[in-house]
C-alpha positions as a printed Julia matrix, in Angstrom:
272×3 Matrix{Float64}:
  84.43  -21.54   86.96
  85.11  -18.01   85.39
  84.05  -16.83   81.94
  87.11  -16.82   79.79
  86.44  -13.43   78.56
  86.98  -12.05   82.0
  90.84  -11.32   82.14
  90.77   -8.26   79.76
  88.5    -6.52   82.27
  91.08   -5.6    84.72
  93.63   -3.76   82.53
  93.98   -0.47   83.64
  91.87   -0.9    86.71
  91.74    1.69   89.32
  88.65    0.97   91.29
  86.07   -1.72   92.09
  82.39   -1.15   92.63
  80.57   -3.84   94.42
  76.76   -4.51   94.63
  75.77   -5.89   98.19
  72.68   -7.74   98.38
  73.55  -11.17   96.63
  77.11  -10.46   96.24
  78.2    -9.89   99.89
  75.15  -11.39  101.71
  71.6   -12.83  101.3
  69.04  -11.06  103.3
  66.9   -12.68  106.11
  64.29  -11.19  108.35
  66.05   -8.9   110.61
  69.48   -9.35  109.49
  71.76  -10.36  106.68
  73.85  -13.71  106.22
  77.43  -13.36  104.6
  78.07  -15.44  101.59
  80.87  -17.74  102.32
  84.32  -16.06  101.51
  82.92  -12.51  100.83
  84.02  -10.59  103.97
  87.5   -12.04  103.35
  87.42  -10.95   99.81
  86.28   -7.38  100.66
  89.2    -7.18  103.17
  91.68   -8.03  100.21
  90.24   -5.34   98.06
  90.88   -3.01  100.79
  94.28   -3.83  101.48
  95.02   -3.33   97.46
  95.85   -0.3    95.72
  92.34   -0.12   94.27
  89.77    2.22   95.16
  86.63    0.43   96.63
  83.04    1.45   96.82
  79.73   -0.15   97.58
  76.57    0.53   95.55
  73.22   -0.82   96.62
  69.49   -0.27   96.09
  68.83   -1.35   99.79
  66.09    0.74  101.13
  64.62   -1.15  104.1
  66.96    0.75  106.34
  68.93    3.83  106.75
  72.4     3.61  105.31
  73.72    3.81  109.0
  71.59    1.02  110.35
  72.31   -1.29  107.22
  76.11   -0.56  107.52
  75.85   -1.75  111.12
  74.07   -4.83  110.18
  76.91   -5.57  107.63
  79.69   -4.77  110.4
  77.85   -7.3   112.68
  78.11   -9.96  109.98
  81.99   -9.4   109.69
  82.25   -6.88  107.11
  84.55   -4.02  107.72
  82.7    -1.49  106.0
  82.29    2.47  106.53
  79.09    4.27  105.53
  81.08    6.65  103.68
  82.08    3.92  101.07
  78.22    3.07  100.75
  75.92    4.77   97.99
  72.29    4.13   98.5
  69.24    5.68   96.74
  67.45    7.1   100.0
  70.08    9.63  100.81
  70.36   10.66   96.99
  66.72   10.86   96.9
  66.35   13.31  100.01
  69.09   15.59   98.35
  67.0    15.7    95.04
  63.87   16.22   97.16
  65.41   19.33   98.62
  67.37   20.76   95.81
  63.92   20.47   93.67
  61.83   21.65   96.55
  59.5    18.42   96.38
  57.43   17.45   99.01
  56.85   13.56   99.02
  54.25   11.1    99.93
  56.44    8.21  101.36
  55.55    4.59  100.18
  58.74    3.18  102.01
  59.83    0.55  104.6
  59.57    1.93  108.17
  63.34    1.55  108.87
  63.92    4.0   105.69
  61.64    6.83  107.2
  64.55    8.52  109.28
  66.63    9.27  105.77
  63.58   11.57  105.07
  63.49   13.5   108.51
  64.86   16.68  106.77
  62.59   17.06  104.05
  58.95   18.87  104.19
  56.32   16.3   103.83
  53.31   18.57  103.95
  50.92   18.85  101.18
  52.92   16.32   99.01
  53.61   17.23   95.31
  55.13   13.76   94.52
  55.46   10.13   95.48
  58.69    8.26   96.72
  58.46    4.52   96.51
  61.11    2.01   98.01
  61.22   -1.58   98.91
  58.43   -1.3   101.36
  58.03   -4.99  101.9
  54.69   -5.47  104.14
  53.91   -1.72  103.76
  52.89   -2.7   100.14
  49.28   -3.2   101.05
  46.43   -2.28   98.55
  45.59    0.57  100.79
  48.84    2.05  100.91
  49.33    1.62   97.14
  46.07    3.3    96.58
  46.97    6.15   98.9
  49.97    6.72   96.56
  48.0     6.26   93.46
  45.55    8.94   94.76
  48.28   11.6    95.39
  49.46   11.03   91.9
  46.26   11.16   90.06
  45.6    14.57   92.18
  48.64   16.17   91.3
  48.69   18.21   87.85
  52.04   17.23   87.04
  52.29   13.97   88.62
  55.78   12.83   89.61
  56.74    9.38   90.78
  60.45    8.86   92.21
  61.49    5.29   92.47
  64.47    4.05   94.8
  65.51    1.54   92.2
  63.53   -0.76   89.86
  64.43   -4.07   90.69
  61.96   -7.1    90.07
  63.15   -9.38   92.79
  66.01  -10.08   95.13
  67.29  -13.24   97.16
  66.6   -13.67  100.75
  67.75  -16.89  102.5
  64.17  -18.39  102.32
  63.75  -17.57   98.56
  63.1   -14.8    96.13
  61.16  -11.84   97.21
  59.59   -9.08   94.84
  61.29   -5.91   94.68
  60.07   -2.14   94.28
  60.2    -2.27   90.61
  57.14   -4.46   90.36
  55.08   -1.76   92.4
  56.68    0.88   90.57
  55.29   -0.58   87.42
  51.9    -0.91   88.78
  51.89    2.77   89.51
  53.34    3.89   86.12
  50.44    1.88   84.43
  47.66    3.0    86.72
  48.82    6.76   86.27
  50.09    6.62   82.79
  53.56    7.96   83.69
  57.13    7.13   83.8
  58.9     6.94   87.11
  62.12    8.73   87.79
  64.48    6.04   89.06
  67.04    7.15   91.74
  69.52    4.33   92.35
  70.84    1.42   89.82
  70.54    1.42   87.07
  70.3     5.36   86.96
  73.32    6.86   84.97
  73.37    9.63   87.54
  73.59    7.27   90.49
  76.69    5.52   88.97
  78.15    8.84   87.98
  77.98    9.78   91.65
  80.06    7.06   92.68
  82.51    7.88   89.63
  82.68   11.64   90.92
  83.36   10.69   94.4
  86.51    8.42   93.34
  87.53   11.19   90.75
  87.81    8.52   88.01
  86.72    7.89   84.48
  84.29    4.93   83.61
  86.61    3.07   81.85
  88.86    2.69   84.96
  86.27    1.15   87.08
  84.75   -2.35   87.13
  81.27   -3.46   88.6
  80.74   -6.54   90.42
  77.09   -7.46   90.64
  74.39  -10.43   90.81
  71.77   -8.28   89.16
  72.46   -8.64   85.15
  70.41   -5.69   83.94
  70.63   -3.31   86.95
  74.14   -3.85   88.1
  76.09   -4.85   84.98
  73.96   -3.21   82.41
  73.41   -0.07   84.25
  77.21    0.07   84.61
  78.29   -0.67   81.13
  75.74    2.02   80.1
  78.0     4.45   81.88
  81.07    2.83   80.07
  82.14    0.95   82.95
  82.98   -2.91   82.86
  80.5    -5.22   84.36
  81.03   -8.46   85.8
  78.0   -11.12   87.18
  78.56  -13.37   89.99
  76.76  -16.8    90.28
  75.33  -15.86   93.59
  72.13  -13.99   94.98
  69.37  -13.27   91.96
  71.75  -14.9    89.39
  69.76  -17.38   86.91
  71.69  -19.54   84.27
  69.45  -17.8    81.86
  71.2   -14.46   82.22
  74.14  -15.82   80.5
  71.92  -15.87   77.4
  70.14  -12.57   77.82
  68.95  -10.93   74.71
  70.08   -7.29   75.51
  72.55   -7.44   78.17
  75.92   -9.34   78.18
  78.27   -9.32   81.25
  82.01   -8.6    80.35
  82.6   -11.61   82.31
  81.14  -14.17   84.79
  82.53  -15.65   87.94
  81.24  -18.26   90.5
  81.42  -15.58   93.6
  83.18  -12.45   94.77
  86.08  -14.65   96.14
  86.81  -15.83   92.49
  86.46  -12.44   91.05
  89.0   -11.03   93.87
  91.53  -13.81   93.0
  91.26  -12.96   89.5
  91.7    -9.05   89.73
  94.57   -9.41   92.28
  96.32  -11.99   90.24
  96.48  -10.05   87.23
  98.05   -7.1    89.48
 100.59   -9.18   90.98
  98.74   -9.09   94.27
């Protein structure tokens, strides 16, 4: 059932931003499995008068390959609508003249082909999965401790995400380990960074109060959006846990069972 606070969230709405993993699909090795009804819900939003964007912290594949996987799973989504951390990080690296030591998934390396990686002066960490070995973490640690002004860029800060066979640790766990070991604070590129959400708003040419975020991660999706002035709805799929509805610091503007129910409510209030 939907939270009774939910209806007020779509008044004056001009756009919807969707998280992806846990809202549209669950991950599995080598691909994705669509959450029932999610592809149809996306199509209904695309057919409406609302702008639609997708905001993900996915960092195990390049954006193009990731979108191709989604298209295979039945989602009619173009890469131009998808905002992910790696392209944003590559742009930051080029703009600031940074040369990264990369601790990322092999599938993400092509996103950094245009970046100089000789003599690193920072570390970029993403969801490296099996590449999070002791040796690789220690190599990143040594790069950071060898710098006069160590800089750690993290592609998101999630604690975990849902795969079809259960929950899996996310990049934030390893980010925190390097923060602790090096006595520094990482610069996050991706949700819940305000700059990341603002880039989506800028692309649509809208103000925060005109946009609704829908995600399964209470802190990074909902809380991150709310910190930018957007409304945030949580779905009870993906990494959702019942305890989220009693979280001490983040309260969703509404909670729904799944994306289908969210879209039903959005469009019903718009007469669609």
